[in-house]
Tab-separated table of C-alpha atoms in Angstrom:
chain	number	residue	atom	x	y	z
A	1390	UNK	CA	-18.881	80.598	-4.880
A	1391	UNK	CA	-17.077	81.000	-7.977
A	1392	UNK	CA	-18.350	83.986	-8.401
A	1393	UNK	CA	-15.871	86.914	-8.910
A	1394	UNK	CA	-16.204	90.715	-8.373
A	1395	UNK	CA	-14.855	93.748	-9.726
A	1396	UNK	CA	-14.979	97.570	-9.447
A	1397	UNK	CA	-14.157	100.504	-10.889
A	1398	UNK	CA	-15.144	103.779	-8.968
A	1399	UNK	CA	-14.668	107.509	-8.496
A	1400	UNK	CA	-11.798	108.844	-9.991
A	1401	UNK	CA	-11.283	106.100	-11.820
A	1402	UNK	CA	-13.924	105.831	-14.028
A	1403	UNK	CA	-12.829	109.086	-15.377
A	1404	UNK	CA	-9.121	108.292	-15.513
A	1405	UNK	CA	-9.958	104.942	-17.831
A	1406	UNK	CA	-12.458	106.916	-19.770
A	1407	UNK	CA	-15.602	106.247	-18.696
A	1408	UNK	CA	-17.034	109.234	-18.900
A	1409	UNK	CA	-21.094	108.628	-19.325
A	1410	UNK	CA	-21.164	106.811	-15.345
A	1411	UNK	CA	-18.324	109.632	-14.117
A	1412	UNK	CA	-20.266	112.426	-15.762
A	1413	UNK	CA	-23.957	111.352	-14.851
A	1414	UNK	CA	-22.816	110.390	-10.964
A	1415	UNK	CA	-19.492	113.268	-10.281
A	1416	UNK	CA	-21.882	115.654	-8.182
A	1417	UNK	CA	-22.919	112.917	-5.552
A	1418	UNK	CA	-22.079	112.614	-2.124
A	1419	UNK	CA	-21.558	108.859	-3.249
A	1420	UNK	CA	-18.962	107.999	-6.096
A	1421	UNK	CA	-20.396	106.383	-9.401
A	1422	UNK	CA	-19.358	103.016	-9.952
A	1423	UNK	CA	-18.849	100.486	-12.794
A	1424	UNK	CA	-19.162	96.734	-11.014
A	1425	UNK	CA	-18.858	93.490	-12.613
A	1426	UNK	CA	-20.049	90.137	-11.627
A	1427	UNK	CA	-18.832	87.207	-13.283
A	1428	UNK	CA	-19.606	83.686	-13.524
A	1429	UNK	CA	-17.856	81.538	-15.563
A	1430	UNK	CA	-18.518	77.769	-15.627
A	1431	UNK	CA	-16.684	75.076	-17.709
A	1432	UNK	CA	-17.929	73.890	-20.518
A	1433	UNK	CA	-20.379	77.133	-21.140
A	1434	UNK	CA	-22.649	76.387	-24.000
A	1435	UNK	CA	-23.443	80.259	-24.061
A	1436	UNK	CA	-21.703	83.618	-22.878
A	1437	UNK	CA	-24.669	86.643	-21.474
A	1438	UNK	CA	-23.782	89.635	-20.520
A	1439	UNK	CA	-26.711	91.389	-18.521
A	1440	UNK	CA	-26.099	95.135	-18.297
A	1441	UNK	CA	-28.111	97.162	-15.875
A	1442	UNK	CA	-28.633	100.559	-15.289
A	1443	UNK	CA	-28.059	101.493	-11.449
A	1444	UNK	CA	-29.576	105.694	-11.349
A	1445	UNK	CA	-29.970	105.338	-7.207
A	1446	UNK	CA	-31.556	108.336	-7.445
A	1447	UNK	CA	-32.458	110.340	-10.490
A	1448	UNK	CA	-33.266	114.448	-9.736
A	1449	UNK	CA	-32.897	114.802	-13.130
A	1450	UNK	CA	-29.737	116.277	-12.530
A	1451	UNK	CA	-29.785	120.236	-13.423
A	1452	UNK	CA	-32.468	119.722	-16.134
A	1453	UNK	CA	-34.296	119.178	-12.911
A	1454	UNK	CA	-37.571	117.382	-12.816
A	1455	UNK	CA	-40.589	119.164	-11.637
A	1456	UNK	CA	-44.198	119.076	-10.602
A	1457	UNK	CA	-43.717	116.498	-8.603
A	1458	UNK	CA	-42.083	114.255	-11.112
A	1459	UNK	CA	-39.151	113.666	-9.168
A	1460	UNK	CA	-41.170	111.218	-6.150
A	1461	UNK	CA	-40.571	107.985	-7.076
A	1462	UNK	CA	-37.313	108.234	-8.413
A	1463	UNK	CA	-35.923	105.969	-5.874
A	1464	UNK	CA	-36.542	103.202	-8.478
A	1465	UNK	CA	-34.893	104.249	-11.102
A	1466	UNK	CA	-32.180	101.611	-10.314
A	1467	UNK	CA	-34.942	99.104	-11.042
A	1468	UNK	CA	-32.694	97.479	-14.031
A	1469	UNK	CA	-29.732	97.139	-12.003
A	1470	UNK	CA	-31.805	95.413	-9.066
A	1471	UNK	CA	-33.288	92.919	-11.208
A	1472	UNK	CA	-30.373	92.185	-13.126
A	1473	UNK	CA	-28.878	91.763	-9.974
A	1474	UNK	CA	-31.426	89.254	-8.409
A	1475	UNK	CA	-31.432	87.600	-11.577
A	1476	UNK	CA	-27.336	86.703	-11.774
A	1477	UNK	CA	-27.650	85.545	-8.356
A	1478	UNK	CA	-30.470	83.391	-9.077
A	1479	UNK	CA	-29.127	82.184	-11.914
A	1480	UNK	CA	-26.126	81.277	-10.290
A	1481	UNK	CA	-27.884	79.593	-7.659
A	1482	UNK	CA	-29.843	76.970	-9.826
A	1483	UNK	CA	-26.610	76.426	-11.684
A	1484	UNK	CA	-27.587	78.015	-15.468
A	1485	UNK	CA	-24.805	76.755	-17.383
A	1486	UNK	CA	-23.888	79.770	-19.608
A	1487	UNK	CA	-21.355	81.849	-18.762
A	1488	UNK	CA	-22.750	84.970	-17.236
A	1489	UNK	CA	-21.715	88.660	-16.179
A	1490	UNK	CA	-23.223	91.263	-14.811
A	1491	UNK	CA	-22.401	94.705	-15.377
A	1492	UNK	CA	-24.103	97.155	-13.231
A	1493	UNK	CA	-23.782	100.987	-14.128
A	1494	UNK	CA	-24.309	102.832	-10.611
A	1495	UNK	CA	-24.151	106.925	-10.196
A	1496	UNK	CA	-26.692	109.267	-8.663
A	1497	UNK	CA	-28.253	111.906	-11.131
A	1498	UNK	CA	-27.887	114.929	-8.049
A	1499	UNK	CA	-27.404	118.828	-8.410
A	1500	UNK	CA	-24.628	120.490	-7.042
A	1501	UNK	CA	-21.506	122.621	-7.415
A	1502	UNK	CA	-20.149	119.345	-10.194
A	1503	UNK	CA	-23.053	118.053	-12.074
A	1504	UNK	CA	-22.867	117.890	-15.423
A	1505	UNK	CA	-24.980	120.443	-17.541
A	1506	UNK	CA	-26.590	120.739	-20.713
A	1507	UNK	CA	-24.397	122.069	-22.932
A	1508	UNK	CA	-21.458	119.344	-21.945
A	1509	UNK	CA	-19.389	117.059	-23.743
A	1510	UNK	CA	-19.043	113.905	-22.194
A	1511	UNK	CA	-16.256	111.432	-23.728
A	1512	UNK	CA	-17.719	107.764	-23.798
A	1513	UNK	CA	-16.082	104.179	-23.158
A	1514	UNK	CA	-17.023	103.711	-26.628
A	1515	UNK	CA	-14.620	106.564	-27.727
A	1516	UNK	CA	-17.807	108.374	-28.984
A	1517	UNK	CA	-18.625	111.738	-27.354
A	1518	UNK	CA	-21.863	113.018	-26.250
A	1519	UNK	CA	-23.290	116.191	-26.373
A	1520	UNK	CA	-25.599	116.832	-23.460
A	1521	UNK	CA	-28.606	118.726	-24.467
A	1522	UNK	CA	-30.589	117.211	-21.456
A	1523	UNK	CA	-29.571	115.870	-18.441
A	1524	UNK	CA	-32.684	114.151	-17.369
A	1525	UNK	CA	-31.531	111.682	-20.258
A	1526	UNK	CA	-29.149	110.180	-17.687
A	1527	UNK	CA	-29.949	106.231	-18.320
A	1528	UNK	CA	-28.344	105.718	-21.704
A	1529	UNK	CA	-25.240	107.575	-20.862
A	1530	UNK	CA	-24.418	105.339	-17.837
A	1531	UNK	CA	-25.452	102.435	-20.310
A	1532	UNK	CA	-23.641	103.591	-22.916
A	1533	UNK	CA	-20.495	102.943	-20.843
A	1534	UNK	CA	-22.145	99.403	-19.758
A	1535	UNK	CA	-22.485	97.854	-22.871
A	1536	UNK	CA	-19.552	98.917	-24.802
A	1537	UNK	CA	-17.501	97.742	-21.696
A	1538	UNK	CA	-19.249	94.513	-22.173
A	1539	UNK	CA	-18.855	94.261	-25.641
A	1540	UNK	CA	-15.081	95.228	-25.547
A	1541	UNK	CA	-13.768	92.920	-23.090
A	1542	UNK	CA	-16.285	90.355	-22.455
A	1543	UNK	CA	-16.750	88.319	-25.857
A	1544	UNK	CA	-20.660	87.783	-25.329
A	1545	UNK	CA	-22.904	85.905	-27.236
A	1546	UNK	CA	-25.472	88.161	-26.203
A	1547	UNK	CA	-25.647	91.078	-24.476
A	1548	UNK	CA	-28.677	92.501	-22.210
A	1549	UNK	CA	-29.512	95.381	-20.829
A	1550	UNK	CA	-32.398	96.325	-18.753
A	1551	UNK	CA	-33.438	100.197	-17.599
A	1552	UNK	CA	-36.619	101.741	-16.650
A	1553	UNK	CA	-35.392	104.246	-19.334
A	1554	UNK	CA	-38.377	106.441	-20.661
A	1555	UNK	CA	-41.127	107.541	-19.930
A	1556	UNK	CA	-42.612	106.879	-23.298
A	1557	UNK	CA	-42.056	103.343	-22.939
A	1558	UNK	CA	-45.458	103.121	-21.113
A	1559	UNK	CA	-46.956	104.502	-24.210
A	1560	UNK	CA	-45.816	102.870	-25.957
A	1561	UNK	CA	-46.415	99.119	-24.640
A	1562	UNK	CA	-48.226	100.187	-21.217
A	1563	UNK	CA	-47.407	99.234	-17.123
A	1564	UNK	CA	-47.469	95.313	-17.453
A	1565	UNK	CA	-44.901	95.078	-20.873
A	1566	UNK	CA	-41.638	96.222	-21.592
A	1567	UNK	CA	-40.629	97.298	-24.491
A	1568	UNK	CA	-37.632	95.452	-26.358
A	1569	UNK	CA	-35.738	96.766	-28.973
A	1570	UNK	CA	-33.627	93.511	-30.453
A	1571	UNK	CA	-30.853	93.005	-33.312
A	1572	UNK	CA	-31.855	89.759	-34.758
A	1573	UNK	CA	-35.545	88.115	-35.303
A	1574	UNK	CA	-34.296	85.613	-33.792
A	1575	UNK	CA	-33.254	87.354	-30.324
A	1576	UNK	CA	-36.326	88.677	-30.512
A	1577	UNK	CA	-38.237	85.971	-30.456
A	1578	UNK	CA	-36.436	83.682	-28.125
A	1579	UNK	CA	-37.004	87.233	-25.280
A	1580	UNK	CA	-40.343	87.583	-26.038
A	1581	UNK	CA	-40.845	83.011	-25.792
A	1582	UNK	CA	-39.209	83.962	-22.068
A	1583	UNK	CA	-41.552	86.737	-21.537
A	1584	UNK	CA	-44.760	84.362	-22.021
A	1585	UNK	CA	-43.106	81.128	-20.146
A	1586	UNK	CA	-42.174	83.749	-17.727
A	1587	UNK	CA	-45.022	86.481	-16.818
A	1588	UNK	CA	-42.631	89.104	-17.553
A	1589	UNK	CA	-44.665	90.067	-20.663
A	1590	UNK	CA	-42.194	92.459	-23.157
A	1591	UNK	CA	-43.801	93.686	-26.571
A	1592	UNK	CA	-41.050	94.297	-29.203
A	1593	UNK	CA	-40.369	98.001	-30.861
A	1594	UNK	CA	-39.856	99.351	-34.396
A	1595	UNK	CA	-35.805	98.222	-34.847
A	1596	UNK	CA	-34.797	100.648	-37.501
A	1597	UNK	CA	-31.811	102.960	-36.727
A	1598	UNK	CA	-31.831	104.082	-40.013
A	1599	UNK	CA	-34.355	106.603	-39.173
A	1600	UNK	CA	-34.355	107.143	-35.735
A	1601	UNK	CA	-30.474	107.696	-34.742
A	1602	UNK	CA	-30.944	110.772	-36.819
A	1603	UNK	CA	-33.157	111.777	-33.728
A	1604	UNK	CA	-29.565	112.707	-32.159
A	1605	UNK	CA	-27.293	114.245	-35.023
A	1606	UNK	CA	-24.870	116.631	-33.318
A	1607	UNK	CA	-22.840	119.455	-35.192
A	1608	UNK	CA	-20.444	119.656	-32.227
A	1609	UNK	CA	-20.379	116.034	-31.247
A	1610	UNK	CA	-20.356	112.701	-32.744
A	1611	UNK	CA	-24.322	112.267	-31.260
A	1612	UNK	CA	-26.615	114.305	-28.708
A	1613	UNK	CA	-28.445	112.456	-25.587
A	1614	UNK	CA	-31.868	113.451	-26.167
A	1615	UNK	CA	-33.575	113.590	-29.171
A	1616	UNK	CA	-34.891	115.922	-31.286
A	1617	UNK	CA	-38.652	115.046	-31.750
A	1618	UNK	CA	-40.234	113.221	-28.872
A	1619	UNK	CA	-43.015	112.355	-31.348
A	1620	UNK	CA	-40.791	110.213	-33.445
A	1621	UNK	CA	-40.849	106.433	-31.248
A	1622	UNK	CA	-38.888	107.669	-28.111
A	1623	UNK	CA	-38.371	104.340	-26.623
A	1624	UNK	CA	-36.968	102.927	-29.828
A	1625	UNK	CA	-34.625	106.174	-30.628
A	1626	UNK	CA	-33.149	105.378	-26.525
A	1627	UNK	CA	-32.369	102.482	-26.964
A	1628	UNK	CA	-30.575	102.959	-30.921
A	1629	UNK	CA	-28.709	105.581	-28.758
A	1630	UNK	CA	-27.377	102.560	-25.926
A	1631	UNK	CA	-26.629	100.409	-29.640
A	1632	UNK	CA	-24.203	103.267	-31.182
A	1633	UNK	CA	-22.122	102.802	-28.235
A	1634	UNK	CA	-21.373	98.401	-28.698
A	1635	UNK	CA	-18.335	97.872	-29.798
A	1636	UNK	CA	-17.495	98.323	-33.619
A	1637	UNK	CA	-16.482	95.221	-33.658
A	1638	UNK	CA	-19.215	93.159	-31.802
A	1639	UNK	CA	-21.475	90.877	-34.146
A	1640	UNK	CA	-23.436	88.910	-31.143
A	1641	UNK	CA	-26.778	89.645	-30.024
A	1642	UNK	CA	-28.408	92.724	-28.696
A	1643	UNK	CA	-31.220	93.186	-26.742
A	1644	UNK	CA	-32.560	96.414	-24.781
A	1645	UNK	CA	-35.356	95.762	-22.151
A	1646	UNK	CA	-37.074	99.367	-21.247
A	1647	UNK	CA	-39.467	98.305	-18.088
A	1648	UNK	CA	-39.989	101.965	-16.150
A	1649	UNK	CA	-44.088	100.772	-16.381
A	1650	UNK	CA	-43.417	96.995	-14.724
A	1651	UNK	CA	-41.004	98.245	-12.850
A	1652	UNK	CA	-43.633	99.514	-10.043
A	1653	UNK	CA	-46.639	98.986	-8.929
A	1654	UNK	CA	-48.791	100.672	-6.035
A	1655	UNK	CA	-45.030	102.715	-5.190
A	1656	UNK	CA	-43.618	99.365	-4.458
A	1657	UNK	CA	-40.694	97.728	-6.791
A	1658	UNK	CA	-42.431	94.536	-8.334
A	1659	UNK	CA	-38.983	92.375	-9.129
A	1660	UNK	CA	-39.587	92.734	-12.930
A	1661	UNK	CA	-36.615	91.366	-14.557
A	1662	UNK	CA	-35.818	88.242	-12.846
A	1663	UNK	CA	-37.995	85.399	-13.840
A	1664	UNK	CA	-37.311	87.138	-17.594
A	1665	UNK	CA	-33.835	86.904	-18.090
A	1666	UNK	CA	-34.743	83.319	-16.261
A	1667	UNK	CA	-36.323	81.981	-19.013
A	1668	UNK	CA	-34.717	84.078	-21.108
A	1669	UNK	CA	-31.215	81.511	-19.842
A	1670	UNK	CA	-33.517	78.404	-19.547
A	1671	UNK	CA	-32.360	78.440	-16.079
A	1672	UNK	CA	-33.145	74.773	-14.432
A	1673	UNK	CA	-37.124	75.432	-13.344
A	1674	UNK	CA	-37.236	77.864	-16.202
A	1675	UNK	CA	-36.850	76.026	-19.269
């Protein structure tokens, strides 16, 4: 009770300018969707928006995953799943914050309608993105998610979470998610929440002035994948998402790349639920 549900799905995504989610998901049998859940208690001390990558299956698209790399990609919705469960738990526990869950749901499928390398997608932020890797799709759906959140929901904090990069496991391993935050205070708050909850995190270098050059394009505002894979890939991917925040947004933003801790022994771990509850200091998690 008290939770509102909204969804923008299928061709409506295209019509309303959510070109990232629509582009990634338009080839699938089931249409893509942007789902927004809202919990708005009176007197809320803070507004927090949770934005999750919900790629329900990732073939890699036309840049297809090969050599067994596709197996296990049913877990590529781990970010959205974790944040959905965190939202539900926070509401049931009576968290005082105004909460929104923005779930970016699509299947990165192969077919005649699949988006292609060399396509240009116009995202909800207004930025045009040249596709140089259809298997770097999670950042495209999250770009639309954070743009929606920062433009329409007036949050104090945006947390996006995703099984975003294999490079995360090189950076921080299989037990610690990697985080990228636009303020020292939010970074420290997230690290502390990880230590309290057991959903561990470790910061990545935050340096958009160094890393955004990796996405330079001659025909669009940016490409969707880096030029140099040895140059802090996970930081770069987070900064790609950050670049789609509304230009008027002045609040906090933290990106959680949890590719490693999202699964163990071919089963999901539920990573992220406790992290968010600790971040919110929900009852029982303070």
